[in-house]
CSV table of C-alpha atoms and ligand atoms in Angstrom, one decimal:
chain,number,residue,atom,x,y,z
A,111,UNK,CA,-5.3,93.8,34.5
A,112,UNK,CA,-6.9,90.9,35.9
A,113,UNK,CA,-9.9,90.2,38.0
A,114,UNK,CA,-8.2,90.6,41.8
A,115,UNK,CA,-5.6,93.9,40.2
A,116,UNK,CA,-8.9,95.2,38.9
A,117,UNK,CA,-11.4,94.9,42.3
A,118,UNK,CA,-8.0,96.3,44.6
A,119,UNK,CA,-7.6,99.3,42.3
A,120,UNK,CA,-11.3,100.7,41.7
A,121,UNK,CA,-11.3,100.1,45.9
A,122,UNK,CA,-8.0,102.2,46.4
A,123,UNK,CA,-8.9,104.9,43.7
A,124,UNK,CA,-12.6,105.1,45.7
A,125,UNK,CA,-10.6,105.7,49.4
A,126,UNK,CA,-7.0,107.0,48.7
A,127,UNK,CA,-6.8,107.8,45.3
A,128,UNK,CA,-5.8,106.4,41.6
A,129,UNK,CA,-1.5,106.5,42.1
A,130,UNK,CA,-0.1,103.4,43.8
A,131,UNK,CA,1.6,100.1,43.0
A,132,UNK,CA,0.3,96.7,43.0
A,133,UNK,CA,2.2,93.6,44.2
A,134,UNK,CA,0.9,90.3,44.8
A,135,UNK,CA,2.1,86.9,46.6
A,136,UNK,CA,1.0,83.1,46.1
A,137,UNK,CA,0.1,80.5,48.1
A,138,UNK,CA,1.5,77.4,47.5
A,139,UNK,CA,1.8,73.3,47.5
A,140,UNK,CA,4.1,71.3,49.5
A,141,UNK,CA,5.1,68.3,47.2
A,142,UNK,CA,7.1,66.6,50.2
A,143,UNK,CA,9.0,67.7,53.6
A,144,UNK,CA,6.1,68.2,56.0
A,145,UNK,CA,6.7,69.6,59.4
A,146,UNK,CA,10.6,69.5,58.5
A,147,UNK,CA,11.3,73.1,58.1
A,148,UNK,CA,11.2,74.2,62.2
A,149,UNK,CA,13.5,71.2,62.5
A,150,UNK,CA,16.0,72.1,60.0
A,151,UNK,CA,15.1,69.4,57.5
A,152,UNK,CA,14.5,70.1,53.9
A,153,UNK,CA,10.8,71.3,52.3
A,154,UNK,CA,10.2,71.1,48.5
A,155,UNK,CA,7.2,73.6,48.0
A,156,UNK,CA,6.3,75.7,45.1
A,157,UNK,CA,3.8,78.1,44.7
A,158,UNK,CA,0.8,78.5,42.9
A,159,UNK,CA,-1.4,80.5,40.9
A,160,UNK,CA,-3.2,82.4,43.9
A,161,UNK,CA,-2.4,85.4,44.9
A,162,UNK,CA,-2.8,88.2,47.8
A,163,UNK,CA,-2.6,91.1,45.9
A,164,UNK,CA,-2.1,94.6,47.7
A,165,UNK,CA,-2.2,98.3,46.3
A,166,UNK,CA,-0.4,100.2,47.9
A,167,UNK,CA,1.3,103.9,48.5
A,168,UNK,CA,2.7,106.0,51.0
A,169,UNK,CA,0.4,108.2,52.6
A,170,UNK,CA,1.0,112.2,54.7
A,171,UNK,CA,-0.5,111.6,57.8
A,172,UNK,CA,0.6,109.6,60.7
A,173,UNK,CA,-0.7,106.1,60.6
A,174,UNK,CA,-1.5,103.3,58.5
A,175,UNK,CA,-5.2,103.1,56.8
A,176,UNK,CA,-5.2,99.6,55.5
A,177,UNK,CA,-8.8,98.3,53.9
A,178,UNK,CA,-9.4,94.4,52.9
A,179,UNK,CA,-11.9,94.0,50.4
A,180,UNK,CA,-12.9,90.4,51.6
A,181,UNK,CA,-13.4,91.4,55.4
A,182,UNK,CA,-14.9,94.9,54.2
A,183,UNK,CA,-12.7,96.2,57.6
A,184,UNK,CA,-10.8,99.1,57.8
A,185,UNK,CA,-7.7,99.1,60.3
A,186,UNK,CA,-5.8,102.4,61.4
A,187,UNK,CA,-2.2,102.0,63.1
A,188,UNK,CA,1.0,103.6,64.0
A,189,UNK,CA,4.1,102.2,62.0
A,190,UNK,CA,5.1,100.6,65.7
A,191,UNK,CA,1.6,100.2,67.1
A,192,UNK,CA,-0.3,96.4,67.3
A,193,UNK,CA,-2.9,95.6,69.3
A,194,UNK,CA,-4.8,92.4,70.3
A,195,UNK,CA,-8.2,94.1,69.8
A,196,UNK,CA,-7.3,93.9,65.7
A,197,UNK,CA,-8.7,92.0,63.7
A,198,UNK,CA,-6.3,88.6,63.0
A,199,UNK,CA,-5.6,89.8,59.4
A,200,UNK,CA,-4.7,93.2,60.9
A,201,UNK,CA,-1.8,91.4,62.9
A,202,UNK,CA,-0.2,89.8,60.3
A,203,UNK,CA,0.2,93.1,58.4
A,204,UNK,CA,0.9,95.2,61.5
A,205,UNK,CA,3.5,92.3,62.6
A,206,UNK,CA,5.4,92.8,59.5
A,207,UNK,CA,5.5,96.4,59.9
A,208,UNK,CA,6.7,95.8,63.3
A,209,UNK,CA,9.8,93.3,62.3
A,210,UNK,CA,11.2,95.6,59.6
A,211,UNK,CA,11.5,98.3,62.0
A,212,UNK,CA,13.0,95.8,64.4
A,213,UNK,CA,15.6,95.3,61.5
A,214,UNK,CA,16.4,98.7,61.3
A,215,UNK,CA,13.8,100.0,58.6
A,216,UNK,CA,11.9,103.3,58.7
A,217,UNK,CA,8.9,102.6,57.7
A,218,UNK,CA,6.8,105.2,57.3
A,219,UNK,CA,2.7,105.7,57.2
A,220,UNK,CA,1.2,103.9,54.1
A,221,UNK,CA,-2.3,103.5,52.4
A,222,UNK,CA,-3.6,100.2,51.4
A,223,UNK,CA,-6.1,97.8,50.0
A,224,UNK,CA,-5.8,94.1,49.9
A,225,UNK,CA,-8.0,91.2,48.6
A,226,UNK,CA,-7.0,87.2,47.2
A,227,UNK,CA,-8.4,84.7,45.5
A,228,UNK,CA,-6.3,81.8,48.1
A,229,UNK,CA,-9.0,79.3,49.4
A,230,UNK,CA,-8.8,80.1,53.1
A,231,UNK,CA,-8.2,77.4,55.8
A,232,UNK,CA,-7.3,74.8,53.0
A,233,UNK,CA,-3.6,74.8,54.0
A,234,UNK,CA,-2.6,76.8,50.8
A,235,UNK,CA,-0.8,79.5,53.1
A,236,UNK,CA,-2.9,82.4,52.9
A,237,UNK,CA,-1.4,83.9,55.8
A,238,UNK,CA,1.8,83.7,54.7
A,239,UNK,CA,0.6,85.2,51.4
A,240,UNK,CA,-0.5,88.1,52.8
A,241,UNK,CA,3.0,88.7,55.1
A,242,UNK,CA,4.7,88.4,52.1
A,243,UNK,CA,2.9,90.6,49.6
A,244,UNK,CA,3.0,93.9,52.4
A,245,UNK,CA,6.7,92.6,53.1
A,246,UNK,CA,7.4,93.1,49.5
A,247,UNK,CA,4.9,96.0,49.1
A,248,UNK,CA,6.6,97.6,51.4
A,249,UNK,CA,9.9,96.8,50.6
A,250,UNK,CA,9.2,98.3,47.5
A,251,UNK,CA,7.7,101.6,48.1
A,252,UNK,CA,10.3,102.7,50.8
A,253,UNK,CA,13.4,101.2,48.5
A,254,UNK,CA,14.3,99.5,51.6
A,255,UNK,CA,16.2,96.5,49.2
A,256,UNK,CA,15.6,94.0,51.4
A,257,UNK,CA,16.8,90.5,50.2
A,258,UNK,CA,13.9,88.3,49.8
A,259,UNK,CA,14.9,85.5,51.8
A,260,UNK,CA,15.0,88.2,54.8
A,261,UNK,CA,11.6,89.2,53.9
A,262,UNK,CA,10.5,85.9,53.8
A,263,UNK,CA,12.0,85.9,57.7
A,264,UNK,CA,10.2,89.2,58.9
A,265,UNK,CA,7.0,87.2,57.5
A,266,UNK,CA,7.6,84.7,59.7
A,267,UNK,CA,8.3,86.4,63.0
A,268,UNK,CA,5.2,88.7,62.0
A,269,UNK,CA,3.2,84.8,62.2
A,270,UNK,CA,5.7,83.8,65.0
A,271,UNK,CA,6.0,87.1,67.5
A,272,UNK,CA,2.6,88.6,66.8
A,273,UNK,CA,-0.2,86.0,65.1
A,274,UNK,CA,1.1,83.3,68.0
A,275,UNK,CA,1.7,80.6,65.8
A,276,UNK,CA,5.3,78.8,65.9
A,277,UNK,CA,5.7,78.2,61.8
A,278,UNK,CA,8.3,77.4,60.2
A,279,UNK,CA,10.3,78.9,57.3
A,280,UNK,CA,8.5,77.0,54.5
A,281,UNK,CA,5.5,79.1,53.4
A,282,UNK,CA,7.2,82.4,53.2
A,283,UNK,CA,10.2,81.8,51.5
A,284,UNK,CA,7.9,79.8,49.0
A,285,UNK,CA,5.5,82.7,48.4
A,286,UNK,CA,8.7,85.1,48.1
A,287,UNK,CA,11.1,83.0,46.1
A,288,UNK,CA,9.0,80.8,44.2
A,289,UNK,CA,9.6,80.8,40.7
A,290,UNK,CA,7.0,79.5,37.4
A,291,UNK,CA,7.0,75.7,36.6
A,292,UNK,CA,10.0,75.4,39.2
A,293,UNK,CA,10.0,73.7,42.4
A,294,UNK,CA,12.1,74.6,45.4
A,295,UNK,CA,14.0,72.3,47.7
A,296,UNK,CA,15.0,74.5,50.4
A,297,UNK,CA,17.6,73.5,53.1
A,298,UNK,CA,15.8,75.0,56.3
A,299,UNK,CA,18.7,75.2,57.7
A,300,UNK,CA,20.9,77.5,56.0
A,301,UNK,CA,18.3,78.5,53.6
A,302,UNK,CA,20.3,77.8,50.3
A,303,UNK,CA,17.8,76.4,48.1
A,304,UNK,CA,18.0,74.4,44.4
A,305,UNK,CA,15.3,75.1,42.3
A,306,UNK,CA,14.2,72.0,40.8
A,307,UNK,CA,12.1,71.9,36.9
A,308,UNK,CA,8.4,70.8,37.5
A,309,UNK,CA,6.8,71.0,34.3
A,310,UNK,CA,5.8,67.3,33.6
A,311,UNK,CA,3.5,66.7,30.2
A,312,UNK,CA,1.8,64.3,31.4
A,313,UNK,CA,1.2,64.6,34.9
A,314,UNK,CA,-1.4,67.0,36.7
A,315,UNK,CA,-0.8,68.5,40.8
A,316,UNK,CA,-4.6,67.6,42.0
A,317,UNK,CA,-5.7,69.3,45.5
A,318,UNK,CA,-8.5,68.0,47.2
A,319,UNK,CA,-9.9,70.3,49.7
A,320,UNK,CA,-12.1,68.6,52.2
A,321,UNK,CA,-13.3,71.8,53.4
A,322,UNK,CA,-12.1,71.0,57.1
A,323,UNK,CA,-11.0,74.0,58.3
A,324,UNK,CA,-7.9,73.2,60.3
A,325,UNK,CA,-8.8,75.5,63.4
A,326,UNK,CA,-6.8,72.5,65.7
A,327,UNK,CA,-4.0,73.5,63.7
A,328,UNK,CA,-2.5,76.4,65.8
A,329,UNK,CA,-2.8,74.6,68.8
A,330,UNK,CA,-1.5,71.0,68.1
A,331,UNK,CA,1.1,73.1,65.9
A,332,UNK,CA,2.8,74.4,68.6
A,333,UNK,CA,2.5,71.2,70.8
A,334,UNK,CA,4.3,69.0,67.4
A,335,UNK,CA,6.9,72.0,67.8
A,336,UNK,CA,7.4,71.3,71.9
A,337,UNK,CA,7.5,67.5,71.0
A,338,UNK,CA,10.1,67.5,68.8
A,339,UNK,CA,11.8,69.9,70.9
A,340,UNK,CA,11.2,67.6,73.9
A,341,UNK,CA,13.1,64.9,72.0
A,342,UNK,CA,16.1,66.6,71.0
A,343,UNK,CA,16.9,68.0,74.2
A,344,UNK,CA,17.1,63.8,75.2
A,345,UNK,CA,19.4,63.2,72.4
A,346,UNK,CA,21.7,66.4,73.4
A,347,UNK,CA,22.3,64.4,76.6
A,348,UNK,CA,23.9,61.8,74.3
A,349,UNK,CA,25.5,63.6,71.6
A,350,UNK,CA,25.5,67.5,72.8
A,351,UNK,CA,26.6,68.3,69.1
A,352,UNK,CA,23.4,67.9,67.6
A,353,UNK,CA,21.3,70.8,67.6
A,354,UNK,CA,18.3,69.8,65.9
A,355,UNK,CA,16.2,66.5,64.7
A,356,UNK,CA,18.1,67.3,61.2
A,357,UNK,CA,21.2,65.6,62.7
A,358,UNK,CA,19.8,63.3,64.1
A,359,UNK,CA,19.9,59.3,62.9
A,360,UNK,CA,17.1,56.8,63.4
A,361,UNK,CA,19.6,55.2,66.0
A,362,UNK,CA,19.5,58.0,68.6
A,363,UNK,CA,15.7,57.9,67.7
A,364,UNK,CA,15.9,54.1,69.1
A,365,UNK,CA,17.9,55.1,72.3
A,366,UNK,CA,15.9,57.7,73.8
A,367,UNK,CA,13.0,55.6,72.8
A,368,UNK,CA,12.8,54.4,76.6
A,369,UNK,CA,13.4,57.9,77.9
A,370,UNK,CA,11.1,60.0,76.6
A,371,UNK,CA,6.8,59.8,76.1
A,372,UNK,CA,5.9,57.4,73.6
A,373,UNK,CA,4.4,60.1,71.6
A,374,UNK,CA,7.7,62.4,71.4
A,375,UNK,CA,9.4,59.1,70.0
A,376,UNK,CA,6.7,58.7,67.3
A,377,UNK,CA,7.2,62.4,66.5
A,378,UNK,CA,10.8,62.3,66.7
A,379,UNK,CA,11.0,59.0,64.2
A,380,UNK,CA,8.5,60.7,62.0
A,381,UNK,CA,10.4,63.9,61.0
A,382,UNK,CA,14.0,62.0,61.0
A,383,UNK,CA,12.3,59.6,58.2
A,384,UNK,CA,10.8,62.6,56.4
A,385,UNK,CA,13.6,64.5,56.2
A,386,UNK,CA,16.0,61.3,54.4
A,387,UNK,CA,12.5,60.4,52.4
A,388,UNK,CA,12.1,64.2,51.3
A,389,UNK,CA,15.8,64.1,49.7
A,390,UNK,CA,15.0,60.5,48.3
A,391,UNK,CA,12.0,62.1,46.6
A,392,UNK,CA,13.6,64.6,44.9
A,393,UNK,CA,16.5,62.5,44.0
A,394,UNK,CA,13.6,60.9,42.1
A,395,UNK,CA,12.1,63.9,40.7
A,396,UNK,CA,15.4,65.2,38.8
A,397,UNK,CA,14.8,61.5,36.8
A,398,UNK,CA,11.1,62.1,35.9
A,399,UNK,CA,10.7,58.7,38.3
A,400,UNK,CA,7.3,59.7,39.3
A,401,UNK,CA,6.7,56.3,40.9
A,402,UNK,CA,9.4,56.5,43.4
A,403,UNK,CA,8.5,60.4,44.6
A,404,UNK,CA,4.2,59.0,44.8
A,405,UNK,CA,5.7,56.1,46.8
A,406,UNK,CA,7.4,58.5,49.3
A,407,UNK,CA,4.3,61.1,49.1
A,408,UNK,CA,2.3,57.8,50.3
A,409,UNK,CA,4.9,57.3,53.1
A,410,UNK,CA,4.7,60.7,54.2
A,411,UNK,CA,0.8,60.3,54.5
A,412,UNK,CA,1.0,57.5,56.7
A,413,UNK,CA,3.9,58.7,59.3
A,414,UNK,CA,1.9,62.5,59.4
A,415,UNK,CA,-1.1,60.3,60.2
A,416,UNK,CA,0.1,57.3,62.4
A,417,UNK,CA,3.1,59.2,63.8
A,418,UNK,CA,2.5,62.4,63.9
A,419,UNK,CA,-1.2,62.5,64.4
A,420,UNK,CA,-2.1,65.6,62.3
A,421,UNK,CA,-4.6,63.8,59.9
A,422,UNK,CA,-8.5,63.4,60.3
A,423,UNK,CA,-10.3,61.2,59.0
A,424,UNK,CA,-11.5,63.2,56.0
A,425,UNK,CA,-7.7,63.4,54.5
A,426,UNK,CA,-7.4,59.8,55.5
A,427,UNK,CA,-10.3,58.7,52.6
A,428,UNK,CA,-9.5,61.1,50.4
A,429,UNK,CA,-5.6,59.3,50.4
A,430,UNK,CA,-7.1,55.9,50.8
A,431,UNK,CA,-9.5,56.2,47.9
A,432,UNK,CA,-6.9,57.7,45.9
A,433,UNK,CA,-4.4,54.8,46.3
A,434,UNK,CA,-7.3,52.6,44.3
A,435,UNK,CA,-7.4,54.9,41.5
A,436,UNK,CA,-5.9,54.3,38.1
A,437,UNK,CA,-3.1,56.9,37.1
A,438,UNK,CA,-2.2,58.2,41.0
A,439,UNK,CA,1.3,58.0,41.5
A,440,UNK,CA,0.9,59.7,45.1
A,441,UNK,CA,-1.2,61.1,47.3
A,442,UNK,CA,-0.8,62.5,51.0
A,443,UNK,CA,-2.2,65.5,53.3
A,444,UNK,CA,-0.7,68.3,52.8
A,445,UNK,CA,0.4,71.6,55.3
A,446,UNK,CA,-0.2,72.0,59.1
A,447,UNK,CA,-2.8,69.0,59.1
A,448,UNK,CA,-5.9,68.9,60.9
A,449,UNK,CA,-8.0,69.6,57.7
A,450,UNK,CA,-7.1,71.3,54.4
A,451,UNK,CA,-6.1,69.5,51.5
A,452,UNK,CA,-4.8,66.3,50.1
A,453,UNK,CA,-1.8,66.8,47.2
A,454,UNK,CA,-2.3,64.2,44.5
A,455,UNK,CA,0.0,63.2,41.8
A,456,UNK,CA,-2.2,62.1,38.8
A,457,UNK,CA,-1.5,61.2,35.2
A,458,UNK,CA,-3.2,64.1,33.1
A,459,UNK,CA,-5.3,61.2,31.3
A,460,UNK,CA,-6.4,60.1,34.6
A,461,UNK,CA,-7.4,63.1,36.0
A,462,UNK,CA,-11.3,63.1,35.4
A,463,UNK,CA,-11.6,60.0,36.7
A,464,UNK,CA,-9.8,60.7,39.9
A,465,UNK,CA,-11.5,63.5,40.6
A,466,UNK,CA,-14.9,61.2,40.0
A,467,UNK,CA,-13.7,58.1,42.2
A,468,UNK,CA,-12.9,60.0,45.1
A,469,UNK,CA,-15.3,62.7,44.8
A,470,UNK,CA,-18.3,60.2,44.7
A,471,UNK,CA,-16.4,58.4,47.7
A,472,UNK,CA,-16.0,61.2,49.9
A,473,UNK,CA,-19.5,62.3,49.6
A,474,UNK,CA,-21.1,59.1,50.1
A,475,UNK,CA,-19.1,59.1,53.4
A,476,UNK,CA,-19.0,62.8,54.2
A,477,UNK,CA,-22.4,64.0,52.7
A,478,UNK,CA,-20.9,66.8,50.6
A,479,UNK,CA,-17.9,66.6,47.5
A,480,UNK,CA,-14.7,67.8,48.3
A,481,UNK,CA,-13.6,70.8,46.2
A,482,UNK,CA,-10.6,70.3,43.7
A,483,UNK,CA,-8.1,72.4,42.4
A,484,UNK,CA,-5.5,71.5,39.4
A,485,UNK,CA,-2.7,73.4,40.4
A,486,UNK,CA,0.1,75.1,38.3
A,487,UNK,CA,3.8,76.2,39.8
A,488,UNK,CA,3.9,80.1,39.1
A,489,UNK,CA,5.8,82.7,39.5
A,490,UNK,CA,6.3,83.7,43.2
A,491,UNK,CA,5.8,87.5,44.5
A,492,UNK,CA,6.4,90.1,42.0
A,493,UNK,CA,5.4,93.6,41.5
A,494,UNK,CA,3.0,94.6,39.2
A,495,UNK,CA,4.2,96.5,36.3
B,638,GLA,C1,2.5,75.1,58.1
B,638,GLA,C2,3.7,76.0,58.5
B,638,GLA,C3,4.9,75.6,57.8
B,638,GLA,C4,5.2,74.1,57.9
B,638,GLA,C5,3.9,73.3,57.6
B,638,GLA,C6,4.1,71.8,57.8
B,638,GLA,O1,2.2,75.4,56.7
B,638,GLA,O2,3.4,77.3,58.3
B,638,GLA,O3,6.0,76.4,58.3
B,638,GLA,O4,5.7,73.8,59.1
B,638,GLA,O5,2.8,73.7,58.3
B,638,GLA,O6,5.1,71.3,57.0
């Protein structure tokens, strides 16, 4: 048992008892495909070893008792019941609840205890995490057989409908269907995926977390969403076909670049170039051509933070200092934006000195060091056996 299966179980044997399952969900990295998944683009995250974990069984009375360890909160609900007075982490579980039901699931009154070890706020998808280890937690104990890619979807109406923020399809279906040393490119579109091998010798995932918290990030999420619907709905007036940015060619970019607010355009350009460059990258990857995908990560950077505008100027150094450093092939922001970390592609020999350079950089600018994390692709959701 390790250290977060160990802290869940003495909590759940202390408040309902010692019989009950565990299951536990990721976080994850996003190597490239950023703000491409609610626009039908392609994503290639994988995730990580950092878990929600949940214990969980069915209980006899009428409502959920769910307890997190981290919050030290208890919330008590009816299978159909969620209310704003809950606590946020409350919604996300209630809101999952909520959408299986909606899908024709009985669930029934359950007993829980929850706790991770996911750096919150550093864009590593802790939300999603959570969805996704009560969607299969519960999945599990009711024998529903949900597919996972459908559990991946309640997760995201749970963030959509009831957390009120407009994500995309990435960070669920990462944390559900993410598999160990394995990458996935996902077509957001019709969800088929290709799992991709990601287990270089040589070459270490670096996060740098600049310990922003990206509390902008709802917000100016939803407004990048409205944006880029803003400018699709002036290229449907030229080519009613197209029904999202995915179709979309940098030409009908160009001609509704007079029609629309110079920021939709920039928005608009932005995710039709990430979507060609996030294909282009792992065109790169299936060679080992680790120059050409840091190249494209470095592209990606620099359209997410002069085009899309969800940098600040803490993931700007840390990308900037890293493109000065020996052994980076890559580096860029990574997630929502507004904080969180920066996802750095680093030869394993070079990795102490990155994480010197930029460090002592950062801090000389920012007062404080970042906080790094050398990242491993793991297995995705599972239950504990
Ligand atoms: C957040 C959302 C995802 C995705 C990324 C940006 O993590 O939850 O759906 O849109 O931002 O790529």
């Amino acid at each position: 048992m390790d250290l977060l299966e160990n802290k869940i179980s003495v909590e759940f044997s202390k408040r309902f008892g010692s019989s009950g399952v565990i299951v536990k969900a990721p976080g994850r990295v996003n190597l490239i495909g950023e703000h491409t998944d609610y626009n039908q683009g392609f994503v290639l995250p994988g995730s990580i070893g950092k878990y929600i974990a949940v214990k969980i069984k069915p209980n006899s009375i009428d409502k959920c008792r769910v307890y997190s360890l981290d919050y030290n909160s208890e919330v008590q609900f009816y299978p159909n019941e969620i209310s704003n007075l809950f606590p946020h982490w409350a919604k996300y579980i209630a809101g999952v609840v909520i959408e299986m039901m909606k899908d024709g699931y009985q669930v029934q009154p359950f007993d829980a205890v929850f706790t991770g070890d996911i750096p919150l706020g550093a864009g590593l998808s802790s939300s999603a995490a959570l969805e996704s280890a009560f969607a299969l937690a519960i999945n599990h104990i009711f024998d529903f057989k949900i597919e996972r890619r459908d559990l991946a979807l309640i997760g995201q109406r749970a963030e959509n409908i009831h957390a009120g923020v407009q994500c995309g399809i990435m960070d669920q279906f990462a944390s559900l269907l993410g598999e160990d040393r394995t990458l996935l490119k996902v077509d957001c579109r019709s969800l088929e995926y290709e799992r991709i091998p990601f287990h270089p010798d040589n070459t270490m995932i670096v996060l740098a977390d600049t310990l922003v918290k990206h509390s902008l990030a709802s917000s100016e999420y939803n407004i990048r969403r409205q944006q880029c619907n803003a400018g699709l709905q002036e290229i449907q007036k030229i080519d009613s076909k197209i029904s999202s940015l995915r179709d979309a060619s940098i030409d009908l970019i160009e001609a509704i670049k007079l029609k629309v607010d110079s920021k939709v355009y920039d928005r608009c350009k932005y995710v039709v170039e990430e979507i060609t460059r996030t294909t282009q990258a792992c065109e790169a990857l299936k060679v080992d051509d680790y120059v050409t995908f840091g190249k494209r990560m470095y592209e990606t950077h620099y359209g997410l933070s002069e085009l899309y505008e969800v940098c600040c100027k803490e993931l700007d150094l840390l990308v900037e200092t890293a493109t000065t450093v020996t052994g980076v092939y890559g580096a860029r922001m990574m997630g929502g934006g507004f904080g969180g970390c920066t996802i750095n592609l680093v030869s394993k020999d070079n990795t102490e000195s990155f994480i010197e350079s930029v460090g002592e950089k950062f801090k000389l600018r920012f007062g404080q060091l970042p906080k790094f994390y050398l990242v491993e692709i793991s297995k995705g959701a599972h239950v504990v056996e």
